[in-house]
PDB file of C-alpha atoms in Angstrom:
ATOM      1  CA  UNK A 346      28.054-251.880  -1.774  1.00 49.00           C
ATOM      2  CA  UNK A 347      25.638-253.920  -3.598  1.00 47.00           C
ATOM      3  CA  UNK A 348      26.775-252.028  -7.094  1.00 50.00           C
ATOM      4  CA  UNK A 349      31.058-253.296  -6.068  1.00 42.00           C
ATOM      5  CA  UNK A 350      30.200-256.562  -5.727  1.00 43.00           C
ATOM      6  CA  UNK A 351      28.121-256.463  -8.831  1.00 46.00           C
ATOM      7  CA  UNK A 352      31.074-255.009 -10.428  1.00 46.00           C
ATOM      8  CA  UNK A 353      33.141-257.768  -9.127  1.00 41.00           C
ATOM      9  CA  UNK A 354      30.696-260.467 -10.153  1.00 46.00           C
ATOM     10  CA  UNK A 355      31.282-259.380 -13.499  1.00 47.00           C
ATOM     11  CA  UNK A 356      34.855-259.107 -14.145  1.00 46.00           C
ATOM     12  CA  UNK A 357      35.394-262.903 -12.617  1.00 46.00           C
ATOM     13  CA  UNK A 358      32.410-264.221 -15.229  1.00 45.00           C
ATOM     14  CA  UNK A 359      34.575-262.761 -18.027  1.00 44.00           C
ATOM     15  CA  UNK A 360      37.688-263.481 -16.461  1.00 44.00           C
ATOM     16  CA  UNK A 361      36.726-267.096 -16.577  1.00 44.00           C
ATOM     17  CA  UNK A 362      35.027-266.869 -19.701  1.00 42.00           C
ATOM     18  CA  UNK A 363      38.541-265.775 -21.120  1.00 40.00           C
ATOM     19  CA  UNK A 364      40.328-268.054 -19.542  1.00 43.00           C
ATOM     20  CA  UNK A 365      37.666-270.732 -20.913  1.00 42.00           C
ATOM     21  CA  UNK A 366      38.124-270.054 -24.320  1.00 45.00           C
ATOM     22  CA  UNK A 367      41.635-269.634 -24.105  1.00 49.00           C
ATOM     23  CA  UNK A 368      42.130-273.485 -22.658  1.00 82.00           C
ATOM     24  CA  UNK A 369      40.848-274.518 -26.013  1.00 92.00           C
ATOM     25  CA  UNK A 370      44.109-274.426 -29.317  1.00 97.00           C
ATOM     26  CA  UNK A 371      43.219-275.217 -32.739  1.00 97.00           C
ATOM     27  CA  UNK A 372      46.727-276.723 -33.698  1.00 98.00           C
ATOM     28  CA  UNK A 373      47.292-277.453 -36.933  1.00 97.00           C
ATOM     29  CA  UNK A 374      48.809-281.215 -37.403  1.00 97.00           C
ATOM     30  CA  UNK A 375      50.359-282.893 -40.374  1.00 95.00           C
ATOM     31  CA  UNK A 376      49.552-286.063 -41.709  1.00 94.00           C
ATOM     32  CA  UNK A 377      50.806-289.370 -40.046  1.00 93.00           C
ATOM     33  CA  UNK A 378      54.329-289.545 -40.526  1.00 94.00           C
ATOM     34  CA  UNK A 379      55.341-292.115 -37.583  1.00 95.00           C
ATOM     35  CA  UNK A 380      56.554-292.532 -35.029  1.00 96.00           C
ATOM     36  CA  UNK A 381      56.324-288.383 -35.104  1.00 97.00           C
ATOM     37  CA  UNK A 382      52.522-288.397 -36.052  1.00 97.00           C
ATOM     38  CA  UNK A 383      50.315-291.495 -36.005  1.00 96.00           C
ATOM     39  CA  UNK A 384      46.873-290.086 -36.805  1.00 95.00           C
ATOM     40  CA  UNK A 385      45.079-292.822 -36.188  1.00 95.00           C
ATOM     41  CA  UNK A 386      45.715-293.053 -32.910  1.00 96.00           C
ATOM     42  CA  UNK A 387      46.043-289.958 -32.221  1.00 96.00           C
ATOM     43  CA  UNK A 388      49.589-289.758 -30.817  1.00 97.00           C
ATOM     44  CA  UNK A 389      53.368-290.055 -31.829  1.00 97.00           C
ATOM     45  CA  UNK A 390      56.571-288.573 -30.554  1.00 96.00           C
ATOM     46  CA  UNK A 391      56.019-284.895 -31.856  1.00 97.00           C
ATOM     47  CA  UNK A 392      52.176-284.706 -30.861  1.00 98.00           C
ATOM     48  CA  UNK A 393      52.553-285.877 -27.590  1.00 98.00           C
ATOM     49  CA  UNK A 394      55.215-283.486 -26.587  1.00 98.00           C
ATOM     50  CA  UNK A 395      53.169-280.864 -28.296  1.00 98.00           C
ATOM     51  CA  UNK A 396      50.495-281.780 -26.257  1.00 98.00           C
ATOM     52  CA  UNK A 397      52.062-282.169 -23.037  1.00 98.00           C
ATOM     53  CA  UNK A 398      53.275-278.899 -23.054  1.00 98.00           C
ATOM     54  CA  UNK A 399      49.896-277.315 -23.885  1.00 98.00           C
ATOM     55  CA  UNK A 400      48.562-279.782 -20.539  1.00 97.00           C
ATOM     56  CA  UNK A 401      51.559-278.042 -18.798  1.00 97.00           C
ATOM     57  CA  UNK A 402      50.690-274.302 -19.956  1.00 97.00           C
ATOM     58  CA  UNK A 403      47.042-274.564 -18.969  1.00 96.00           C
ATOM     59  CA  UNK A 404      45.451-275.378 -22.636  1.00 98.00           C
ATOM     60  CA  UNK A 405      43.687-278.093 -24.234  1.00 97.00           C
ATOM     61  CA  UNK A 406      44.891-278.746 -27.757  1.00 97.00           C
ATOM     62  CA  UNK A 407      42.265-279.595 -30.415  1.00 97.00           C
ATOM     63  CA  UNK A 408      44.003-281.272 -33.267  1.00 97.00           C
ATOM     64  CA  UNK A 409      43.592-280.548 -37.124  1.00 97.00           C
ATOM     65  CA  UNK A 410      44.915-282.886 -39.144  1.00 98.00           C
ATOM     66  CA  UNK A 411      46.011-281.696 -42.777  1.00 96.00           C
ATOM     67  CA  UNK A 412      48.962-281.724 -45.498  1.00 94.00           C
ATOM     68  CA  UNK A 413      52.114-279.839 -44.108  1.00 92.00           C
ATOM     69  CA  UNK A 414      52.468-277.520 -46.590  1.00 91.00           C
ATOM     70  CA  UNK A 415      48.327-276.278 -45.451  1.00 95.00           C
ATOM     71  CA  UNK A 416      49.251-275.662 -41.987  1.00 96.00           C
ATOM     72  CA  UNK A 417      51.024-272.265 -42.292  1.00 94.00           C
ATOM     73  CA  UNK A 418      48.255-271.127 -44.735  1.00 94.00           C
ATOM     74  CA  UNK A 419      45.509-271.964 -42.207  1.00 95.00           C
ATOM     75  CA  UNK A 420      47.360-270.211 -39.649  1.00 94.00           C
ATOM     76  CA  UNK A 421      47.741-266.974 -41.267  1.00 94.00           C
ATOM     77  CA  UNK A 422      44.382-266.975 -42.417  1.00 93.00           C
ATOM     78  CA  UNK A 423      43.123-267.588 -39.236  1.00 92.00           C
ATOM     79  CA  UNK A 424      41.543-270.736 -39.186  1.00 95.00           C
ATOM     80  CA  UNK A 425      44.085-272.168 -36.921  1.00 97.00           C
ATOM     81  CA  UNK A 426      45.287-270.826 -32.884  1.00 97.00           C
ATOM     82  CA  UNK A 427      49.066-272.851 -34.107  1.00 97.00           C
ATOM     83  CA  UNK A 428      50.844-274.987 -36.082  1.00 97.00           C
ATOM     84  CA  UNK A 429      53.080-278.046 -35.707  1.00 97.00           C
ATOM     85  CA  UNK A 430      56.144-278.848 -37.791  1.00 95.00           C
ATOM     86  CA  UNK A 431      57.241-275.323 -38.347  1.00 94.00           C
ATOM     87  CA  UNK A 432      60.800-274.459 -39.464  1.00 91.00           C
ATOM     88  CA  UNK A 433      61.714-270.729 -38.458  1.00 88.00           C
ATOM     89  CA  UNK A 434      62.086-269.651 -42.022  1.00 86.00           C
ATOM     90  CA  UNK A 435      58.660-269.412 -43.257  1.00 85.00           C
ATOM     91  CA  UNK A 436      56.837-266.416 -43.110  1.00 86.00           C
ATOM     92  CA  UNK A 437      54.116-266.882 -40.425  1.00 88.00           C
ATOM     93  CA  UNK A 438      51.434-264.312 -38.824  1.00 89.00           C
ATOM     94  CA  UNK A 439      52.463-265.169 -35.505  1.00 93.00           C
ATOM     95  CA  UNK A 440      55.257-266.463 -32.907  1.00 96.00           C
ATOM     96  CA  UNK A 441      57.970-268.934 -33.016  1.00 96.00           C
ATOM     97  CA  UNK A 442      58.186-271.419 -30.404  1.00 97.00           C
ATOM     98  CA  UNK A 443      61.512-272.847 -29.144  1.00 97.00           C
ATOM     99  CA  UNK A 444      62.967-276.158 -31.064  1.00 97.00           C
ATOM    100  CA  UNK A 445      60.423-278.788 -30.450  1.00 97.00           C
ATOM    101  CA  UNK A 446      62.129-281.387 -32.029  1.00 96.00           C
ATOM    102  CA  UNK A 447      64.881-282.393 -34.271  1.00 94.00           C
ATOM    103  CA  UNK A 448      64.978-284.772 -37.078  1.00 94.00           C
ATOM    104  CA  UNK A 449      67.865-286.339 -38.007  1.00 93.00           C
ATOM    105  CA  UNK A 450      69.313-287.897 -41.592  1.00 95.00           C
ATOM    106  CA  UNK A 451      71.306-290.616 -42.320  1.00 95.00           C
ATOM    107  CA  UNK A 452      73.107-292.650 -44.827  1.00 96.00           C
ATOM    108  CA  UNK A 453      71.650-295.583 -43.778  1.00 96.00           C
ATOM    109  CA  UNK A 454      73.418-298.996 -44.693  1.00 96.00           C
ATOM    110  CA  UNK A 455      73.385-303.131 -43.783  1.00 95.00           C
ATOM    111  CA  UNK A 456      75.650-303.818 -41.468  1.00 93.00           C
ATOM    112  CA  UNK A 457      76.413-307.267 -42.933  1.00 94.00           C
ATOM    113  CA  UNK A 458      77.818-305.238 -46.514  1.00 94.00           C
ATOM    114  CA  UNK A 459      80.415-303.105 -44.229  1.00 94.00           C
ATOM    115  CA  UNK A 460      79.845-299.964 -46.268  1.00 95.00           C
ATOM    116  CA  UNK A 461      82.171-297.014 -45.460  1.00 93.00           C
ATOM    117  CA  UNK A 462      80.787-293.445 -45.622  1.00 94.00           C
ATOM    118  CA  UNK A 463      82.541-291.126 -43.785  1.00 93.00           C
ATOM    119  CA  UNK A 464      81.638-287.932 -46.710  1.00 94.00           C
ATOM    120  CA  UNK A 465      79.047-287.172 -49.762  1.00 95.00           C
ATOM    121  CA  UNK A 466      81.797-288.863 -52.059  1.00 93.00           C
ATOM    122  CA  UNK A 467      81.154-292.109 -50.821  1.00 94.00           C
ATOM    123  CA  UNK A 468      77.693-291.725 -51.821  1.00 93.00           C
ATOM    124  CA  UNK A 469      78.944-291.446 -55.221  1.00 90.00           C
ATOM    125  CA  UNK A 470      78.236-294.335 -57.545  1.00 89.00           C
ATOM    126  CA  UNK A 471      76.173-296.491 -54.794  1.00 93.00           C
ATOM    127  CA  UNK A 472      72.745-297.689 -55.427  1.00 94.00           C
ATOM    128  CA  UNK A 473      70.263-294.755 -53.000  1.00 96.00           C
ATOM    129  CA  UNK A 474      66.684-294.733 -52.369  1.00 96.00           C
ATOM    130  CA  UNK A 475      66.036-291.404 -50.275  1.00 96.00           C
ATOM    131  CA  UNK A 476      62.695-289.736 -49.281  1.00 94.00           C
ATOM    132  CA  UNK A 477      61.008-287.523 -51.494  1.00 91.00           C
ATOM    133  CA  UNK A 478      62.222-284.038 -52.414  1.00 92.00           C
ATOM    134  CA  UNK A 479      65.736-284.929 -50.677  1.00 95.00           C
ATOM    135  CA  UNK A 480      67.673-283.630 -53.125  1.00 94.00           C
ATOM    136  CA  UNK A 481      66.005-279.876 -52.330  1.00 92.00           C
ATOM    137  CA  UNK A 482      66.213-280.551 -48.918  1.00 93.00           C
ATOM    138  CA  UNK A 483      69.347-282.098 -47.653  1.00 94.00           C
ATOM    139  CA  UNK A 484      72.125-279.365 -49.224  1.00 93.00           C
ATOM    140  CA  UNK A 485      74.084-278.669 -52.000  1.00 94.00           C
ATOM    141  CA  UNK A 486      76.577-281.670 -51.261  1.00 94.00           C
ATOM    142  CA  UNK A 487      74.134-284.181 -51.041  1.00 95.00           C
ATOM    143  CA  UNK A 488      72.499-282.770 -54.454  1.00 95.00           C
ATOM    144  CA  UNK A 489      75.661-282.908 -56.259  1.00 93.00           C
ATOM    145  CA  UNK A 490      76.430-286.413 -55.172  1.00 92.00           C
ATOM    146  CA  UNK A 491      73.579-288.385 -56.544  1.00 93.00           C
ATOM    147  CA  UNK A 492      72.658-285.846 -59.288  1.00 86.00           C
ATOM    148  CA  UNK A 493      74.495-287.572 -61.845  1.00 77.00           C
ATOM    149  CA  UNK A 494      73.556-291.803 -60.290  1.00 79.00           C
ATOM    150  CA  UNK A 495      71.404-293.282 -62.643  1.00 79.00           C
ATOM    151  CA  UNK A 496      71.122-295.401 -59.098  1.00 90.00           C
ATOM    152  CA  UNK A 497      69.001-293.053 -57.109  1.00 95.00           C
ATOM    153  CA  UNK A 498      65.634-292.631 -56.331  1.00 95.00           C
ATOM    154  CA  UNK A 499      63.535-290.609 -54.138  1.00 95.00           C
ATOM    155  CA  UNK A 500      60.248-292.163 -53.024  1.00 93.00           C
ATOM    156  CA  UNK A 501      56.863-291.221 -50.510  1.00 88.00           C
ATOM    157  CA  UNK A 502      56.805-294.320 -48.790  1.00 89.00           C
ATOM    158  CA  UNK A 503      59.166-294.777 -46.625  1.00 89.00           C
ATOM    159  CA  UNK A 504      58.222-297.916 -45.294  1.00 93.00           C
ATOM    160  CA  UNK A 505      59.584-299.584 -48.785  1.00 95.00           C
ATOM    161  CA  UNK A 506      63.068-297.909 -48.081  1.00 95.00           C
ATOM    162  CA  UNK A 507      63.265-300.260 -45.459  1.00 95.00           C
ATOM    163  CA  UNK A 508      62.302-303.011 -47.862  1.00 95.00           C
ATOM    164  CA  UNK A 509      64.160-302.314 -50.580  1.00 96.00           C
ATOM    165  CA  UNK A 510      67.682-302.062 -48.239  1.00 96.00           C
ATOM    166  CA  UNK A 511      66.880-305.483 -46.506  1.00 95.00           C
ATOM    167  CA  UNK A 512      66.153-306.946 -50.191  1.00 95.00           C
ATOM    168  CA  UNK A 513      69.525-305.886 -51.463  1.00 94.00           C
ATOM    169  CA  UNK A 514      67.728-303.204 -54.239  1.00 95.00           C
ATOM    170  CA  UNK A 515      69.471-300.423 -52.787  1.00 95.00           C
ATOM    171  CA  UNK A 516      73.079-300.355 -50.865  1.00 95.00           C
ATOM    172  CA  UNK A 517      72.072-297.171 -49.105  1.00 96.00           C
ATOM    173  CA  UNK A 518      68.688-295.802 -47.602  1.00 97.00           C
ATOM    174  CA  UNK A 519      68.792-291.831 -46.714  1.00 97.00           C
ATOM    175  CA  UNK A 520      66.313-291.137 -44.002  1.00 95.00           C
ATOM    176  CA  UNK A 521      65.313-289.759 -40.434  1.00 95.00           C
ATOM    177  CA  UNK A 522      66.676-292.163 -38.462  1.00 93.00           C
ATOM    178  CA  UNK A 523      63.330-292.259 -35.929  1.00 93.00           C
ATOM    179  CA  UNK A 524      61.230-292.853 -38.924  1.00 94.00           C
ATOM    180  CA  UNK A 525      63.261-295.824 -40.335  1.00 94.00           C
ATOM    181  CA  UNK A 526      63.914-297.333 -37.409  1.00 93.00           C
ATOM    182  CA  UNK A 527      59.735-297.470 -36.520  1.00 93.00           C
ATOM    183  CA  UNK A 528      58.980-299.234 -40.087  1.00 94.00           C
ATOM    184  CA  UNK A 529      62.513-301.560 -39.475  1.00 93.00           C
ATOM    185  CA  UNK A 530      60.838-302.689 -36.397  1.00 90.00           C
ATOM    186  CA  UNK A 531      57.760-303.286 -38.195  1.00 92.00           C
ATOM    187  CA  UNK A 532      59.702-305.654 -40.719  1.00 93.00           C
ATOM    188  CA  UNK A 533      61.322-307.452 -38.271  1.00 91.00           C
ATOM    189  CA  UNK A 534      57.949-308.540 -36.523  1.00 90.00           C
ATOM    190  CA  UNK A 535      56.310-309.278 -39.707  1.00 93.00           C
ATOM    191  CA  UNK A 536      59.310-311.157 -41.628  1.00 91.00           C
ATOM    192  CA  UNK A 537      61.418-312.595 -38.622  1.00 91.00           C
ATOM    193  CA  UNK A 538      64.231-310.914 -39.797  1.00 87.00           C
ATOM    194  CA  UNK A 539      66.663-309.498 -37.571  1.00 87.00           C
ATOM    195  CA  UNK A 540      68.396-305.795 -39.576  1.00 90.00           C
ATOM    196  CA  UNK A 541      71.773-305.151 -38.236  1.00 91.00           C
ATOM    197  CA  UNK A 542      72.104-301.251 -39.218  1.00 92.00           C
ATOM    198  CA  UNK A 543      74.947-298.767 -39.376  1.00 93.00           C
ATOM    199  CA  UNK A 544      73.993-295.161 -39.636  1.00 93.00           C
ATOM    200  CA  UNK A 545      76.432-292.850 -41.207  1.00 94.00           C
ATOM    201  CA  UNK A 546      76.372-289.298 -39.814  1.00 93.00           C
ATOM    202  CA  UNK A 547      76.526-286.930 -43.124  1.00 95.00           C
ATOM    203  CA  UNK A 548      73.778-284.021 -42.080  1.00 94.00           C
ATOM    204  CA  UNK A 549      73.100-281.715 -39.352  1.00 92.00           C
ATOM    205  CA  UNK A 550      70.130-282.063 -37.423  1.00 93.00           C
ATOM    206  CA  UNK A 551      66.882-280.359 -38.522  1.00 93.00           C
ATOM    207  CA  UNK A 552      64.983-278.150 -36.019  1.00 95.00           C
ATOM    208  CA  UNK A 553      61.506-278.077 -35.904  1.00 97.00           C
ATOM    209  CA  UNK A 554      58.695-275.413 -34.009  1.00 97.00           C
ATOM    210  CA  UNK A 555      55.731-275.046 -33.443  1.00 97.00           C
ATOM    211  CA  UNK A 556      53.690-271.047 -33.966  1.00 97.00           C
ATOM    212  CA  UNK A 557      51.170-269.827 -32.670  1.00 97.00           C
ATOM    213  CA  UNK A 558      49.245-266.797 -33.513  1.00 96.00           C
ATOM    214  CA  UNK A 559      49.151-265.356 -29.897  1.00 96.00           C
ATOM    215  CA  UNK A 560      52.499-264.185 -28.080  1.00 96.00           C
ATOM    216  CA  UNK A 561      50.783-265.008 -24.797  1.00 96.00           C
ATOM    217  CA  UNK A 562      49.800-268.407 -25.781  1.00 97.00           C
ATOM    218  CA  UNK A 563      53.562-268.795 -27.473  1.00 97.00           C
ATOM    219  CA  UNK A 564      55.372-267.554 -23.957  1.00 98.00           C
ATOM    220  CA  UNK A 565      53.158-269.852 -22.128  1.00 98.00           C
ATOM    221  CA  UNK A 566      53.991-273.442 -24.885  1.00 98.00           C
ATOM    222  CA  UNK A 567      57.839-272.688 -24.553  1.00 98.00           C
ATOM    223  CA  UNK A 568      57.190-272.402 -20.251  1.00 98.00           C
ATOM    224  CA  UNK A 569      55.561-275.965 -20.541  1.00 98.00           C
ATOM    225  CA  UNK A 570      58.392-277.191 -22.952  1.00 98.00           C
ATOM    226  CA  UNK A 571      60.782-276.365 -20.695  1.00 98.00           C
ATOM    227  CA  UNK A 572      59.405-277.533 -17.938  1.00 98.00           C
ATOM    228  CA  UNK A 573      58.752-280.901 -19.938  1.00 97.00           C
ATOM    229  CA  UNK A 574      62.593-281.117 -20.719  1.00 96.00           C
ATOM    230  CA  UNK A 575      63.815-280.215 -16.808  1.00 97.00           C
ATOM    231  CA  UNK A 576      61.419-282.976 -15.399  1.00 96.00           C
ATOM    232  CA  UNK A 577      63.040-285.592 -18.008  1.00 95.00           C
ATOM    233  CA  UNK A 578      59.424-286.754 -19.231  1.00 96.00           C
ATOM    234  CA  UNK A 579      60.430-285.243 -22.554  1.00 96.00           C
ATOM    235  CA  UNK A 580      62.975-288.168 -23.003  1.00 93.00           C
ATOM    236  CA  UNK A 581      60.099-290.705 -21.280  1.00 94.00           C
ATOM    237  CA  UNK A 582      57.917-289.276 -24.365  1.00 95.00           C
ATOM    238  CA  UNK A 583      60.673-290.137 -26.648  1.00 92.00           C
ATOM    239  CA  UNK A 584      61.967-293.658 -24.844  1.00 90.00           C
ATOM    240  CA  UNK A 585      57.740-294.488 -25.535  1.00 91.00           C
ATOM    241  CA  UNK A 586      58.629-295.218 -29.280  1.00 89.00           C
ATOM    242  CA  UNK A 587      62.309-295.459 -30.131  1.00 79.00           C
ATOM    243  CA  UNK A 588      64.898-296.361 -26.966  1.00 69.00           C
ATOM    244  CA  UNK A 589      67.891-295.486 -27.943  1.00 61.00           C
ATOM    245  CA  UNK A 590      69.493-297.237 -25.384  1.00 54.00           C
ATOM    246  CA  UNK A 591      67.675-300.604 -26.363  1.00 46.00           C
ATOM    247  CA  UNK A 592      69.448-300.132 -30.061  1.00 51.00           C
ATOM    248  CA  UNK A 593      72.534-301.908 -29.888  1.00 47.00           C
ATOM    249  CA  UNK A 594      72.741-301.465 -34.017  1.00 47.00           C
ATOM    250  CA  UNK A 595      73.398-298.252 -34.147  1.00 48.00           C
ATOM    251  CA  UNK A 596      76.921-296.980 -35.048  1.00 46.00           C
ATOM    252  CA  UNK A 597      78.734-294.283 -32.727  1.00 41.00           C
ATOM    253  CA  UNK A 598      78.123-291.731 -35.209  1.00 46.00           C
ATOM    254  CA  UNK A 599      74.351-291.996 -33.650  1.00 45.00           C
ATOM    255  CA  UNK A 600      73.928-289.257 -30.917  1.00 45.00           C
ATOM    256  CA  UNK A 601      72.073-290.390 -27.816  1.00 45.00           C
ATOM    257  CA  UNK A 602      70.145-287.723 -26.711  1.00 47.00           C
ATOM    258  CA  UNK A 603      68.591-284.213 -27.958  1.00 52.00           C
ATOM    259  CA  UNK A 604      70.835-281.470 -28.777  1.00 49.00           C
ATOM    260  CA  UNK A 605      70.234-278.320 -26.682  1.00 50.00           C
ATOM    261  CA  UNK A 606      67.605-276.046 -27.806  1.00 45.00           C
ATOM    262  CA  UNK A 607      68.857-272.496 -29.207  1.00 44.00           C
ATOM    263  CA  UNK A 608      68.390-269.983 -26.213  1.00 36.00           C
TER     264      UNK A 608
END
């Protein structure tokens, strides 16, 4: 009797030794690109959802901040239980997770200049600043429409894009709409001056993961996520730094809500 419950003893210590270290995700995080990431508080749209569904799943996630392009070299070597910002096209040692997250481009323009650009022609011959590496990134069309501007400019800071529009330097701004809209908000309180945007609808949205290196831990994110989603505090995440309904600038090319996640 006395050697069963021994026996007993011991497989609950490990089981909650294994369940102890398993509450515990290295998750690799990329620099602060807000409102997705803002590192130094420790929060933004993407991280919190990330989060949230690692509270839901039963784990505690540790975060490790570092470039993008580190994140799925630290997770193959190891060093890393995930990674955020993952597209499903690079080669990972590990599991997929369902779309996290979309980000969405747009020809962004002043409202006040009435700009029409309804294809990539229209682009052609107008004054761009984009973000950098857009050219690679946004297609074939887009590449061939500003490859030949001696108007167009790609830059890292996308805070001046904002700038640089509302100073009349550049007719159109190409951007993720979340991301332009945080630093327009941030111009407005600092200058007083109201933007009146249109956003022009030329790309398709851009999904983003997040892998892990353990199927288990992979099954259990994408049971939180969903669960996140169904209980609508996915969208109270989201409505925490841009309210879409609270934008009255925004064109009706502007969706209003998520588009579905790929089954």
């Amino acid at each position: 009797m006395k050697k069963v419950v021994f026996s007993v003893l011991c497989a609950l210590l490990l089981s909650f030794s294994s369940v102890s270290h398993a509450e515990d995700l290295r998750i690799g995080v990329g620099l602060s690109k807000p409102p997705y990431v803002i590192q130094e508080t420790n929060s933004g749209v993407e991280l919190d959802i990330v989060r949230r569904a690692l509270e839901i799943a039963g784990y505690t996630m540790k975060p490790h901040y570092m470039p993008l392009l580190r994140i799925p070299h630290e997770l193959n070597g190891g060093s890393l239980d995930g990674g955020m910002h993952i597209r499903a096209h690079l080669l990972i040692d590990g599991f997929f997770s369902e779309e996290v997250i979309f980000y969405r481009n747009y020809a962004i323009t002043l409202d006040e200049k009435d700009l029409r650009i309804d294809g990539f022609r229209d682009l052609e011959g107008k004054t761009i600043i984009s973000f950098q590496n857009a050219r690679k990134f946004l297609g074939e069309q887009f590449a061939n429409a500003v490859k030949t501007s001696k108007n167009y400019a790609e830059i890292a800071n996308q805070e001046l894009q904002v700038r640089m529009l509302a100073a009349g330097r550049a007719q159109v701004a190409v951007g993720d709409f979340r991301i332009f809209l945080h630093f327009a908000q941030k111009f407005e309180e600092k200058f007083g001056v109201p933007l009146k945007l249109r956003f022009h609808a030329l790309f398709q949205p851009t999904p983003y993961r997040t892998a892990f290196r353990s199927r288990q831990v992979r099954d259990d994110f994408d049971k939180g996520l969903r669960e996140l989603r169904e209980s609508g505090e996915y969208e109270a995440i989201m409505d925490k730094y841009i309210k879409l309904d609270d934008l009255k600038t925004l064109d009706q090319s502007m969706p209003k809500s998520e588009p579905k996640a790929e089954d």
